[in-house]
Amino acid sequence: MRSVKVIAFALLVPMFAAMLWSQTGTSTVRGTVTDPQGRVIPDATLTLTNVGNNAPRNVKSSDGGTFTFDFLPPGEYRLEAEAPGFKKRVVDNVRALVGKQTEANVQLEVGTVGEVVEVRAANENLVNTQDATLGNNFVSQQITQLPLEARNLIDLLSLQPGATREGYVTGARADQANVTLDGVDINNAQTGNAQVPLTTNSLVIGQLDTDRGNITSGPVLRLNSEGIEEFRVTTANANANQGRSSGSQVNLVSKAGTNSWHGAGFEVYRSRGFTANDWFNNHADPQVPRTPLVRHTYGGGIGGPIIKNKAFFFYSYDGRHDATGQSVTRVVPLKDNFFGDGTNGLGQGVVHYQYCADPPTCNSIQVASLNINLPVGQGPYPETGINQTALDAIAAAANKYQANDTTQGDGLNTGGFRFNAPTPVKLNSHAAKFDFNLTNNQTAFARLNVIYDHQILPQWLPDTPSPLVWNHP
């Protein structure tokens, strides 16, 4: 029996450790209760109520007049303070921000408890006076109103002093970032990057690696712009409840439903007219037309009560469909030789090569040709000849894919064939969150994310199959 208890304890300890580790998705409101002369008031009753879902928290001020509300869901709150012999004070617009402590000092006036003094908290002080962490909070209004390419929320993470768009923060590597959503680890175990630079052919969050055919991205979950309430990027001096690495500490919070119904929708359309051709396409001979890029980004969110003051829901969707292409260059056999005089090239079975005309100095390099398309008994292989099937395949390729780019190939027998390969993108991201007020001091939530992404890779040649990369976390 004793061994069973030991084993059970050994299994439970890591579970509780993981639970404690994930508390970075919450906030803290603290302060001091004083009288008009600045003397502290002990044993005052303080009630902090979430404006959105009417969930209250209650504490008493300590002997030193201080109070603390820990593990709060980020959001807007109303603070009420009362003590015998003083007027009740109500402070509205107390904002609890993720990953940052909010100071809300209360000064009570002498009078009866039946009298109420209502004030509105001042705008947030950007200077952090509670701890040594450096970083900025972005709230829902900034997330939804700031211009974003393809509504990619990750682009906002770099809007911090000392941060780069690639995710490097105050000298720390991009793969040392730590990202949490609602206090839950969503780091990418493959790359560790919080973000990567985007191209016109990349996914909303993350970039397609066409060489390996997979997706190297930021967090494992793509973040819906209408589904995130706020986030904070701590760039330096992270607290013990955040830091597990030397890079940025990114705390994100998803939106929750409230007692009121709220909804929003958006649609962004980018036509082909806003796409320019690249230099290589313009200088190909013959010229290659510009790659298409038609980007359609749309989505929205809706939330409200299931049971008023008790249970709530919020659902958001982000979709993106791109009709796009990518300029691709492949090495193909030349139909005519490199002189461009119409004589035979590799496509007609003639191999060109360079040789040293004056060994050993080799100051003079000459070019010669060797006709391998000769009957048996002639040419370099008189006994066997050359495989006619191979010659026919090379000739067909040279006729079908005529070289138009001099940046590829050896210039003697092979050249570059540049063309536009279709690379359409279809991205769909769903997020649903359910919040519950269990008691005056206990809340719970459940969140479901479903992502269904398809990306077509550039085909090898215009008439070959296009590889498909799918991502369904």
Coordinates of C-alpha atoms in Angstrom, one line a residue:
M1 CA 0.0 0.0 0.0
R2 CA 2.8 2.4 0.8
S3 CA 4.5 1.8 -2.6
V4 CA 1.2 2.6 -4.3
K5 CA 1.0 5.9 -2.5
V6 CA 4.6 6.7 -3.4
I7 CA 3.9 6.0 -7.1
A8 CA 0.7 8.1 -7.0
F9 CA 2.6 11.0 -5.4
A10 CA 5.3 10.7 -8.0
L11 CA 2.7 10.9 -10.8
L12 CA 0.8 13.8 -9.3
V13 CA 3.8 16.1 -8.6
P14 CA 4.5 16.7 -12.4
M15 CA 0.8 17.3 -13.0
F16 CA 0.6 20.0 -10.3
A17 CA 3.9 21.4 -11.5
A18 CA 2.5 21.7 -15.0
M19 CA -0.6 23.4 -13.6
L20 CA 1.4 25.9 -11.7
W21 CA 3.6 26.6 -14.8
S22 CA 0.6 27.5 -16.9
Q23 CA -0.6 30.4 -14.8
T24 CA 1.0 33.0 -17.0
G25 CA -2.3 33.6 -18.8
T26 CA -3.8 35.5 -15.8
S27 CA -3.4 38.9 -14.2
T28 CA -3.1 40.5 -10.8
V29 CA -4.7 43.7 -9.3
R30 CA -3.2 45.0 -6.1
G31 CA -3.1 48.2 -4.1
T32 CA -3.4 49.9 -0.7
V33 CA -6.4 51.2 1.2
T34 CA -5.8 54.6 2.9
D35 CA -7.8 57.4 4.6
P36 CA -7.6 61.1 3.6
Q37 CA -4.4 61.6 5.7
G38 CA -2.7 58.7 4.0
R39 CA -2.9 56.3 6.9
V40 CA -3.6 52.6 6.0
I41 CA -7.0 51.1 6.7
P42 CA -6.8 47.4 7.7
D43 CA -9.6 44.9 7.4
A44 CA -11.4 46.8 4.7
T45 CA -13.7 44.8 2.4
L46 CA -12.8 44.9 -1.3
T47 CA -14.9 43.4 -4.1
L48 CA -13.6 43.1 -7.6
T49 CA -16.2 42.4 -10.2
N50 CA -15.7 41.4 -13.9
V51 CA -17.7 43.8 -15.9
G52 CA -18.2 41.4 -18.8
N53 CA -19.6 38.4 -16.9
N54 CA -20.4 39.9 -13.4
A55 CA -18.1 37.4 -11.6
P56 CA -17.1 38.9 -8.2
R57 CA -13.9 38.3 -6.1
N58 CA -13.7 39.3 -2.4
V59 CA -10.7 40.0 -0.1
K60 CA -9.9 41.9 3.1
S61 CA -7.1 44.4 3.4
S62 CA -4.2 43.3 5.5
D63 CA -2.8 45.0 8.7
G64 CA -0.7 47.1 6.4
G65 CA -3.8 48.1 4.3
T66 CA -2.7 46.1 1.3
F67 CA -4.8 43.8 -0.9
T68 CA -4.2 41.5 -3.8
F69 CA -6.4 39.8 -6.3
D70 CA -4.4 37.0 -8.0
F71 CA -5.1 34.7 -11.0
L72 CA -7.6 37.0 -12.6
P73 CA -8.8 36.5 -16.2
P74 CA -7.6 39.6 -18.0
G75 CA -10.4 42.2 -18.7
E76 CA -12.2 45.2 -17.3
Y77 CA -13.2 45.2 -13.7
R78 CA -15.1 47.3 -11.1
L79 CA -13.5 47.7 -7.7
E80 CA -15.6 48.4 -4.6
A81 CA -14.0 49.2 -1.2
E82 CA -15.8 49.8 2.1
A83 CA -14.9 50.0 5.8
P84 CA -16.8 51.1 9.0
G85 CA -16.7 54.9 9.4
F86 CA -15.9 55.6 5.7
K87 CA -17.9 56.2 2.5
K88 CA -18.1 53.3 0.1
R89 CA -15.8 53.9 -2.9
V90 CA -16.4 52.4 -6.4
V91 CA -13.7 52.5 -9.0
D92 CA -14.6 51.7 -12.6
N93 CA -12.4 51.0 -15.5
V94 CA -9.8 48.9 -13.6
R95 CA -8.0 47.1 -16.4
A96 CA -6.3 43.8 -15.5
L97 CA -3.7 43.1 -18.2
V98 CA -2.2 39.8 -19.0
G99 CA 1.3 39.3 -17.7
K100 CA 1.4 42.7 -15.9
Q101 CA 0.3 43.6 -12.4
T102 CA -2.2 46.5 -12.1
E103 CA -1.9 48.9 -9.2
A104 CA -5.3 50.2 -7.9
N105 CA -4.8 52.2 -4.7
V106 CA -8.0 53.3 -2.9
Q107 CA -8.5 56.3 -0.7
L108 CA -11.7 56.3 1.5
E109 CA -13.4 59.4 2.7
V110 CA -14.8 59.8 6.2
G111 CA -18.6 59.2 6.3
T112 CA -21.2 56.5 6.4
V113 CA -21.1 53.3 4.5
G114 CA -24.4 54.2 2.8
E115 CA -22.7 57.0 1.0
V116 CA -21.0 56.1 -2.2
V117 CA -18.2 57.8 -4.0
E118 CA -17.8 56.6 -7.6
V119 CA -14.7 57.4 -9.7
R120 CA -13.2 56.2 -12.9
A121 CA -9.7 54.9 -13.0
A122 CA -7.2 56.9 -15.0
N123 CA -5.8 55.6 -18.3
E124 CA -3.2 52.8 -18.0
N125 CA 0.2 54.0 -16.9
L126 CA 2.7 52.7 -19.5
V127 CA 5.5 52.7 -17.0
N128 CA 5.6 49.4 -15.1
T129 CA 5.9 50.2 -11.4
Q130 CA 5.2 46.7 -10.0
D131 CA 8.2 44.6 -11.2
A132 CA 11.3 44.8 -13.4
T133 CA 9.8 43.3 -16.5
L134 CA 10.0 45.2 -19.8
G135 CA 7.3 44.9 -22.4
N136 CA 4.1 46.2 -23.8
N137 CA 0.5 45.1 -23.7
F138 CA -1.7 45.1 -26.8
V139 CA -5.5 45.1 -26.2
S140 CA -8.4 44.1 -28.5
Q141 CA -8.9 47.5 -30.0
Q142 CA -5.3 47.7 -31.2
I143 CA -5.3 44.1 -32.5
T144 CA -8.5 44.7 -34.7
Q145 CA -7.7 48.2 -35.9
L146 CA -4.0 48.2 -36.7
P147 CA -3.2 47.3 -40.3
L148 CA -2.1 43.7 -40.7
E149 CA -1.0 41.9 -43.8
A150 CA -3.5 39.1 -44.3
R151 CA -4.8 39.8 -40.8
N152 CA -1.7 38.0 -39.4
L153 CA -1.6 38.8 -35.7
I154 CA 2.0 37.6 -35.3
D155 CA 3.2 40.7 -37.1
L156 CA 2.2 42.7 -34.1
L157 CA 4.6 40.9 -31.8
S158 CA 7.6 42.8 -33.2
L159 CA 6.1 46.2 -32.3
Q160 CA 8.2 46.3 -29.2
P161 CA 11.4 48.2 -28.4
G162 CA 14.4 45.9 -29.1
A163 CA 12.4 43.4 -31.2
T164 CA 12.8 42.5 -34.8
R165 CA 10.2 41.1 -37.3
E166 CA 12.1 37.8 -37.3
G167 CA 11.6 37.4 -33.5
Y168 CA 15.0 38.4 -32.1
V169 CA 14.5 40.4 -28.9
T170 CA 17.2 42.4 -27.1
G171 CA 19.9 40.2 -28.5
A172 CA 18.1 36.8 -27.7
R173 CA 17.6 34.3 -30.5
A174 CA 14.3 33.9 -32.2
D175 CA 14.1 30.2 -31.3
Q176 CA 14.4 31.0 -27.5
A177 CA 10.9 32.6 -27.3
N178 CA 8.2 31.2 -25.0
V179 CA 4.6 31.5 -26.2
T180 CA 1.5 30.7 -24.2
L181 CA -2.2 31.1 -25.0
D182 CA -4.5 31.3 -22.0
G183 CA -1.5 30.1 -20.0
V184 CA -1.1 27.0 -22.1
D185 CA 2.2 26.2 -23.9
I186 CA 1.8 26.6 -27.7
N187 CA 5.5 26.7 -28.6
N188 CA 6.6 25.0 -31.8
A189 CA 8.8 22.2 -30.8
Q190 CA 10.3 21.9 -34.3
T191 CA 11.6 25.5 -34.6
G192 CA 10.9 27.3 -31.3
N193 CA 10.3 30.5 -33.2
A194 CA 7.7 32.9 -32.0
Q195 CA 7.4 34.3 -35.5
V196 CA 9.1 34.2 -38.9
P197 CA 9.2 36.7 -41.8
L198 CA 6.4 36.2 -44.2
T199 CA 6.4 36.1 -48.0
T200 CA 3.6 36.4 -50.5
N201 CA 3.6 32.6 -50.8
S202 CA 3.6 31.8 -47.1
L203 CA 1.0 30.8 -44.6
V204 CA -0.8 33.3 -42.4
I205 CA 1.4 32.3 -39.5
G206 CA 4.5 30.6 -40.6
Q207 CA 6.4 30.1 -43.8
L208 CA 6.3 27.2 -46.2
D209 CA 9.7 25.5 -46.6
T210 CA 9.5 24.4 -50.3
D211 CA 12.8 22.5 -50.1
R212 CA 11.6 20.1 -47.4
G213 CA 7.9 20.3 -48.2
N214 CA 6.8 21.2 -44.6
I215 CA 5.8 24.2 -42.6
T216 CA 8.2 26.0 -40.3
S217 CA 6.2 28.5 -38.3
G218 CA 5.7 30.3 -35.1
P219 CA 3.3 28.9 -32.5
V220 CA 1.6 25.6 -33.3
L221 CA -1.8 27.3 -33.3
R222 CA -2.6 30.1 -35.7
L223 CA -4.2 33.1 -33.9
N224 CA -7.4 34.5 -35.1
S225 CA -7.4 38.3 -35.1
E226 CA -11.0 38.5 -33.8
G227 CA -10.4 35.7 -31.3
I228 CA -7.5 37.3 -29.2
E229 CA -8.5 39.7 -26.4
E230 CA -5.0 40.9 -25.7
F231 CA -1.3 39.9 -25.5
R232 CA 1.9 41.0 -23.9
V233 CA 5.5 40.5 -25.1
T234 CA 8.0 40.6 -22.3
T235 CA 11.3 41.5 -23.9
A236 CA 13.6 41.5 -20.8
N237 CA 13.7 40.7 -17.1
A238 CA 10.9 38.0 -17.2
N239 CA 9.6 36.9 -13.9
A240 CA 9.9 33.3 -12.6
N241 CA 6.4 32.5 -13.6
Q242 CA 7.2 33.2 -17.2
G243 CA 10.8 32.6 -18.1
R244 CA 11.9 29.2 -19.2
S245 CA 14.1 30.5 -22.0
S246 CA 16.2 33.6 -22.7
G247 CA 14.1 35.0 -25.5
S248 CA 10.8 36.9 -25.5
Q249 CA 7.9 35.8 -23.3
V250 CA 4.7 36.1 -25.2
N251 CA 1.4 35.8 -23.2
L252 CA -1.8 35.7 -25.3
V253 CA -5.4 35.6 -24.1
S254 CA -8.3 34.5 -26.1
K255 CA -11.6 36.3 -26.0
A256 CA -14.4 35.2 -23.8
G257 CA -18.2 35.6 -23.9
T258 CA -20.0 38.0 -21.7
N259 CA -23.5 38.7 -20.5
S260 CA -24.1 40.8 -23.6
W261 CA -24.1 39.5 -27.2
H262 CA -21.2 40.8 -29.3
G263 CA -20.2 40.0 -32.8
A264 CA -17.8 41.3 -35.5
G265 CA -16.9 40.4 -39.1
F266 CA -14.3 41.4 -41.6
E267 CA -13.4 40.8 -45.2
V268 CA -10.2 42.0 -47.0
Y269 CA -9.7 41.4 -50.8
R270 CA -6.5 42.0 -52.7
S271 CA -6.7 41.8 -56.5
R272 CA -4.0 41.0 -59.0
G273 CA -3.6 44.6 -59.9
F274 CA -1.5 45.3 -56.8
T275 CA 1.2 42.7 -57.7
A276 CA 4.4 43.7 -59.6
N277 CA 6.4 41.3 -61.7
D278 CA 9.9 40.4 -60.4
W279 CA 13.2 41.3 -62.1
F280 CA 14.0 37.8 -63.4
N281 CA 10.6 37.3 -65.0
N282 CA 11.0 40.6 -66.8
H283 CA 14.4 39.8 -68.1
A284 CA 13.6 36.2 -69.2
D285 CA 13.7 35.7 -73.0
P286 CA 10.9 35.4 -73.9
Q287 CA 9.5 37.4 -70.9
V288 CA 7.5 35.5 -68.3
P289 CA 4.3 37.2 -67.2
R290 CA 3.9 38.3 -63.5
T291 CA 2.8 35.8 -61.0
P292 CA -0.8 36.0 -60.0
L293 CA -1.8 37.0 -56.4
V294 CA -5.4 37.3 -55.5
R295 CA -5.8 37.2 -51.7
H296 CA -9.2 36.9 -50.0
T297 CA -9.1 37.1 -46.2
Y298 CA -12.3 37.0 -44.2
G299 CA -13.7 35.9 -40.8
G300 CA -15.3 37.1 -37.6
G301 CA -16.4 36.2 -34.1
I302 CA -19.5 36.0 -32.0
G303 CA -20.0 35.6 -28.2
G304 CA -22.6 35.8 -25.5
P305 CA -24.2 34.1 -22.5
I306 CA -25.2 30.5 -22.2
I307 CA -26.5 31.0 -18.7
K308 CA -26.4 34.6 -17.5
N309 CA -23.6 35.2 -14.9
K310 CA -22.7 31.5 -15.0
A311 CA -21.7 30.2 -18.5
F312 CA -20.5 31.9 -21.6
F313 CA -19.2 31.1 -25.1
F314 CA -17.1 32.8 -27.8
Y315 CA -16.5 31.5 -31.4
S316 CA -14.2 32.9 -34.0
Y317 CA -13.2 32.0 -37.6
D318 CA -10.4 33.1 -39.8
G319 CA -10.2 32.1 -43.4
R320 CA -7.8 32.9 -46.2
H321 CA -7.9 31.8 -49.8
D322 CA -5.1 32.8 -52.2
A323 CA -5.0 32.3 -55.9
T324 CA -1.3 32.8 -56.3
G325 CA 1.8 31.6 -58.1
Q326 CA 5.5 31.4 -57.8
S327 CA 8.3 32.0 -60.3
V328 CA 10.3 28.8 -60.7
T329 CA 13.4 28.0 -62.7
R330 CA 14.4 24.5 -63.7
V331 CA 17.5 23.2 -65.6
V332 CA 16.6 21.9 -69.1
P333 CA 18.6 20.6 -72.1
L334 CA 19.3 23.3 -74.8
K335 CA 17.7 22.7 -78.2
D336 CA 20.4 24.8 -80.0
N337 CA 24.0 25.2 -79.0
F338 CA 25.3 28.0 -76.8
F339 CA 26.4 30.0 -79.8
G340 CA 22.8 30.7 -80.7
D341 CA 23.5 30.1 -84.4
G342 CA 20.9 27.5 -84.9
T343 CA 23.3 24.5 -84.9
N344 CA 22.5 21.4 -82.9
G345 CA 22.5 21.3 -79.1
L346 CA 22.0 18.6 -76.5
G347 CA 18.4 18.3 -77.7
Q348 CA 19.7 17.0 -81.0
G349 CA 22.3 14.7 -79.4
V350 CA 25.3 17.0 -79.6
V351 CA 27.3 17.4 -76.4
H352 CA 29.5 20.5 -76.1
Y353 CA 32.5 20.6 -73.8
Q354 CA 35.5 22.8 -72.9
Y355 CA 39.1 21.7 -73.2
C356 CA 42.6 23.2 -72.5
A357 CA 44.2 24.2 -75.8
D358 CA 47.7 24.9 -74.4
P359 CA 48.5 22.6 -71.4
P360 CA 49.8 23.0 -68.9
T361 CA 49.2 26.7 -68.6
C362 CA 45.6 26.5 -70.0
N363 CA 45.6 30.2 -71.0
S364 CA 43.4 29.3 -73.9
I365 CA 40.1 27.5 -73.3
Q366 CA 38.4 26.1 -76.4
V367 CA 34.9 24.6 -76.9
A368 CA 34.4 21.5 -78.9
S369 CA 31.4 19.3 -79.7
L370 CA 30.7 15.6 -79.8
N371 CA 27.8 14.1 -81.8
I372 CA 26.5 11.1 -79.9
N373 CA 23.4 10.6 -82.0
L374 CA 25.0 8.3 -84.6
P375 CA 24.2 4.8 -85.7
V376 CA 25.8 1.7 -84.2
G377 CA 29.4 1.4 -85.4
Q378 CA 29.9 5.1 -85.4
G379 CA 30.3 7.8 -82.7
P380 CA 31.9 7.4 -79.3
Y381 CA 30.3 4.1 -78.6
P382 CA 30.6 2.1 -81.9
E383 CA 29.7 -1.3 -80.4
T384 CA 26.5 -0.3 -78.5
G385 CA 25.5 3.1 -79.7
I386 CA 23.4 5.4 -77.5
N387 CA 20.0 4.5 -76.0
Q388 CA 17.5 5.9 -78.5
T389 CA 14.9 6.2 -75.8
A390 CA 17.1 8.5 -73.7
L391 CA 17.9 10.6 -76.8
D392 CA 14.2 10.9 -77.6
A393 CA 13.4 12.0 -74.0
I394 CA 16.1 14.7 -74.1
A395 CA 14.9 15.9 -77.5
A396 CA 11.3 16.1 -76.3
A397 CA 12.3 18.1 -73.2
A398 CA 14.4 20.5 -75.3
N399 CA 11.5 21.1 -77.6
K400 CA 8.9 21.4 -75.0
Y401 CA 10.7 23.4 -72.4
Q402 CA 12.8 25.9 -74.3
A403 CA 15.4 27.7 -72.2
N404 CA 14.6 31.3 -71.4
D405 CA 16.9 32.1 -68.4
T406 CA 20.7 32.3 -68.5
T407 CA 21.1 32.3 -64.7
Q408 CA 20.7 28.4 -64.6
G409 CA 22.5 25.6 -66.3
D410 CA 26.1 25.3 -67.6
G411 CA 25.4 27.5 -70.7
L412 CA 26.9 24.7 -73.0
N413 CA 24.3 21.9 -72.9
T414 CA 21.8 23.1 -70.4
G415 CA 20.0 26.3 -69.5
G416 CA 17.2 27.7 -67.3
F417 CA 13.5 27.3 -68.0
R418 CA 11.5 29.9 -66.0
F419 CA 7.8 29.6 -65.6
N420 CA 5.0 30.5 -63.1
A421 CA 3.8 27.6 -61.0
P422 CA 0.4 27.9 -59.3
T423 CA 0.7 27.8 -55.5
P424 CA -2.9 28.3 -54.2
V425 CA -3.5 28.5 -50.4
K426 CA -6.6 27.5 -48.5
L427 CA -6.5 28.2 -44.8
N428 CA -9.3 27.8 -42.2
S429 CA -9.0 28.3 -38.5
H430 CA -11.8 27.8 -36.0
A431 CA -11.6 28.6 -32.2
A432 CA -14.3 28.2 -29.6
K433 CA -14.0 29.0 -25.9
F434 CA -16.4 28.2 -23.0
D435 CA -16.1 30.1 -19.7
F436 CA -17.8 29.2 -16.4
N437 CA -18.1 31.0 -13.1
L438 CA -18.1 28.2 -10.6
T439 CA -18.0 30.2 -7.4
N440 CA -17.1 33.7 -6.2
N441 CA -13.4 32.7 -6.3
Q442 CA -13.3 29.9 -8.9
T443 CA -13.6 30.1 -12.7
A444 CA -12.9 27.5 -15.4
F445 CA -12.7 27.5 -19.2
A446 CA -12.4 25.1 -22.1
R447 CA -11.0 26.0 -25.5
L448 CA -11.1 24.1 -28.8
N449 CA -9.0 25.0 -31.8
V450 CA -9.3 23.3 -35.2
I451 CA -7.1 24.3 -38.1
Y452 CA -7.4 23.0 -41.6
D453 CA -4.8 24.3 -44.0
H454 CA -3.8 23.3 -47.6
Q455 CA -0.8 24.7 -49.5
I456 CA 0.2 23.6 -53.0
L457 CA 3.9 23.5 -53.6
P458 CA 5.4 24.6 -57.0
Q459 CA 5.3 21.8 -59.5
W460 CA 8.6 20.5 -61.0
L461 CA 7.5 21.4 -64.6
P462 CA 4.3 22.9 -65.9
D463 CA 2.7 19.6 -66.8
T464 CA 3.8 17.6 -63.7
P465 CA 1.7 17.1 -60.6
S466 CA 1.7 19.7 -57.8
P467 CA 2.7 18.5 -54.3
L468 CA 0.2 19.2 -51.6
V469 CA 1.1 20.1 -48.0
W470 CA -1.6 19.8 -45.4
N471 CA -1.6 21.0 -41.9
H472 CA -4.4 19.9 -39.5
P473 CA -3.5 20.6 -35.9

